[in-house]
């Protein structure tokens, strides 16, 4: 099958969050399974160009219709760790992708609407006619709309679209002007309830809604989050629409790249280990303590790795930290905050606890250190308020690090409580709590610490249960291919 992914991120060249990992990991898996896969991305000025190999011009003079005229673009080609990527570079005064940032500009809707249009125009002009276009999040919501309303008639009618939603909170809500910019026009048509009209603001268009209405299949990044989006407020206003289209909506759990995240071969850790020789893990615990200047001794080490923002349950992270250090455990935090207030709060905490021998806060983004944290910690906490999929718990499981998670989104699909799950004991791999208050997280911590201190053999069994799970791209790759097959045959 010939598949083109259109996205605004791809790890490691342009990665802000999980989307970048998914685009890279999924495309790699699809290729391994014998498909022809290409990725189309914006050519940002702030990309990691050192990860692009053989960058060269693939298409010189691409003129992309925009408002009444056209914008001149160059399309580049390069390999990103083996993946075939095309990068769209517009030459206009808008400097859409020369902002020294991926997102967060006042005209993001225009930047990515332009990108969606340019990606299709490039495919049209370069004669690319894939079986499947797979696009992602609100930024690419217009891809299926433009394909169906404009490019179908120009010889691209056989292409089927799969649309994946990674985050329902950002939907690309905008005014009528975008219709004139992209050549869609006809506001009386696109403002209809059946088309792109936003559910809560009748005078606005919703690009994510466009993606859902016009795609042949829609996914989100875990089965439980698909349920939440339909039945709870986590759909952020799109729940009724997802009900309407439930035959073409499903959740597919993201995968983890086991070439990068695997304690057997990890280059970033001093002690490599496997389930039968798990002792190697403890070298990493010592190395982590040395690196972060916390004392050695018979104490469990609990970690948090991730963004520090309201979504991640910062009040629970803070509570867990104090609970751990006052109950004979150690705590390590690796994270940065996109939110100024939360960032300041954690910097204050860091100063307050600076001389504490049982805890360390590393307020930085450090991919290499994160490997050592996953490998060296005994447990990891993921107390998110919402979590469409979540990667940290899946990575932790692979490293034999027991996850303590809140029962939301993809965490429900991947972590099964040691004491209260219906699965057989050997399939239980962590601790789960439900409420978003301090007592709830304590209920998990008290059980986990108790097991570590008093039943070490049982704790080890729990670690091994987690390591046996396969959360690689193997299963999601097969699932996406089933979806592609299904929509291609219809
Ligand atoms: P989200 O996409 O919501 O940020 P995920 O759990 O899906 O959360 O993915 C987070 C990824 O980013 C994980 O691979 C995690 O290891 C990594 N990560 C987050 N913060 C940091 C940090 N400060 N340093 C290193 N890696 C980090």
mmCIF file of C-alpha atoms and ligand atoms in Angstrom, residues 15 17-18 21 261 305-307 311-312 334-336 364-367 370 374 387 389-393 395, ligand 1:
data_model
loop_
_atom_site.group_PDB
_atom_site.id
_atom_site.type_symbol
_atom_site.label_atom_id
_atom_site.label_comp_id
_atom_site.label_asym_id
_atom_site.label_seq_id
_atom_site.Cartn_x
_atom_site.Cartn_y
_atom_site.Cartn_z
ATOM 1 C CA UNK A 15 8.851 17.166 18.007
ATOM 2 C CA UNK A 17 4.876 16.036 22.065
ATOM 3 C CA UNK A 18 3.476 12.578 21.430
ATOM 4 C CA UNK A 21 6.665 10.147 18.154
ATOM 5 C CA UNK A 261 13.274 2.498 24.670
ATOM 6 C CA UNK A 305 8.987 12.376 33.941
ATOM 7 C CA UNK A 306 6.962 14.761 31.816
ATOM 8 C CA UNK A 307 5.589 18.191 31.193
ATOM 9 C CA UNK A 311 -3.112 18.311 32.485
ATOM 10 C CA UNK A 312 -0.480 16.265 34.273
ATOM 11 C CA UNK A 334 12.398 15.448 35.444
ATOM 12 C CA UNK A 335 10.211 17.998 33.742
ATOM 13 C CA UNK A 336 9.725 21.429 32.294
ATOM 14 C CA UNK A 364 14.961 20.698 32.233
ATOM 15 C CA UNK A 365 14.237 18.784 29.070
ATOM 16 C CA UNK A 366 16.865 16.058 28.958
ATOM 17 C CA UNK A 367 16.114 13.046 26.793
ATOM 18 C CA UNK A 370 15.145 10.438 31.037
ATOM 19 C CA UNK A 374 13.198 5.170 33.611
ATOM 20 C CA UNK A 387 -4.250 11.584 29.164
ATOM 21 C CA UNK A 389 -2.634 7.908 25.501
ATOM 22 C CA UNK A 390 0.479 8.608 27.588
ATOM 23 C CA UNK A 391 3.898 7.267 26.735
ATOM 24 C CA UNK A 392 5.689 7.477 30.063
ATOM 25 C CA UNK A 393 3.814 4.570 31.665
ATOM 26 C CA UNK A 395 8.165 3.217 28.611
HETATM 27 P P1 LIG B 1 2.626 14.438 26.291
HETATM 28 O O1 LIG B 1 2.684 14.080 24.823
HETATM 29 O O2 LIG B 1 1.263 14.787 26.797
HETATM 30 O O3 LIG B 1 3.667 15.438 26.709
HETATM 31 P P2 LIG B 1 3.388 11.674 26.710
HETATM 32 O O4 LIG B 1 3.432 10.825 27.941
HETATM 33 O O5 LIG B 1 2.546 11.180 25.573
HETATM 34 O O6 LIG B 1 2.994 13.138 27.149
HETATM 35 O O7 LIG B 1 4.885 11.842 26.120
HETATM 36 C C1 LIG B 1 5.876 12.477 26.832
HETATM 37 C C2 LIG B 1 7.227 12.107 26.228
HETATM 38 O O8 LIG B 1 8.128 13.190 26.414
HETATM 39 C C3 LIG B 1 7.873 10.898 26.892
HETATM 40 O O9 LIG B 1 8.668 10.235 25.933
HETATM 41 C C4 LIG B 1 8.759 11.531 27.970
HETATM 42 O O10 LIG B 1 9.853 10.699 28.299
HETATM 43 C C5 LIG B 1 9.212 12.789 27.252
HETATM 44 N N1 LIG B 1 9.513 13.905 28.161
HETATM 45 C C6 LIG B 1 8.636 14.763 28.726
HETATM 46 N N2 LIG B 1 9.274 15.675 29.478
HETATM 47 C C7 LIG B 1 10.585 15.393 29.391
HETATM 48 C C8 LIG B 1 11.770 15.984 29.949
HETATM 49 N N3 LIG B 1 11.713 17.043 30.743
HETATM 50 N N4 LIG B 1 12.959 15.448 29.611
HETATM 51 C C9 LIG B 1 13.024 14.368 28.806
HETATM 52 N N5 LIG B 1 11.954 13.767 28.252
HETATM 53 C C10 LIG B 1 10.749 14.267 28.544
#
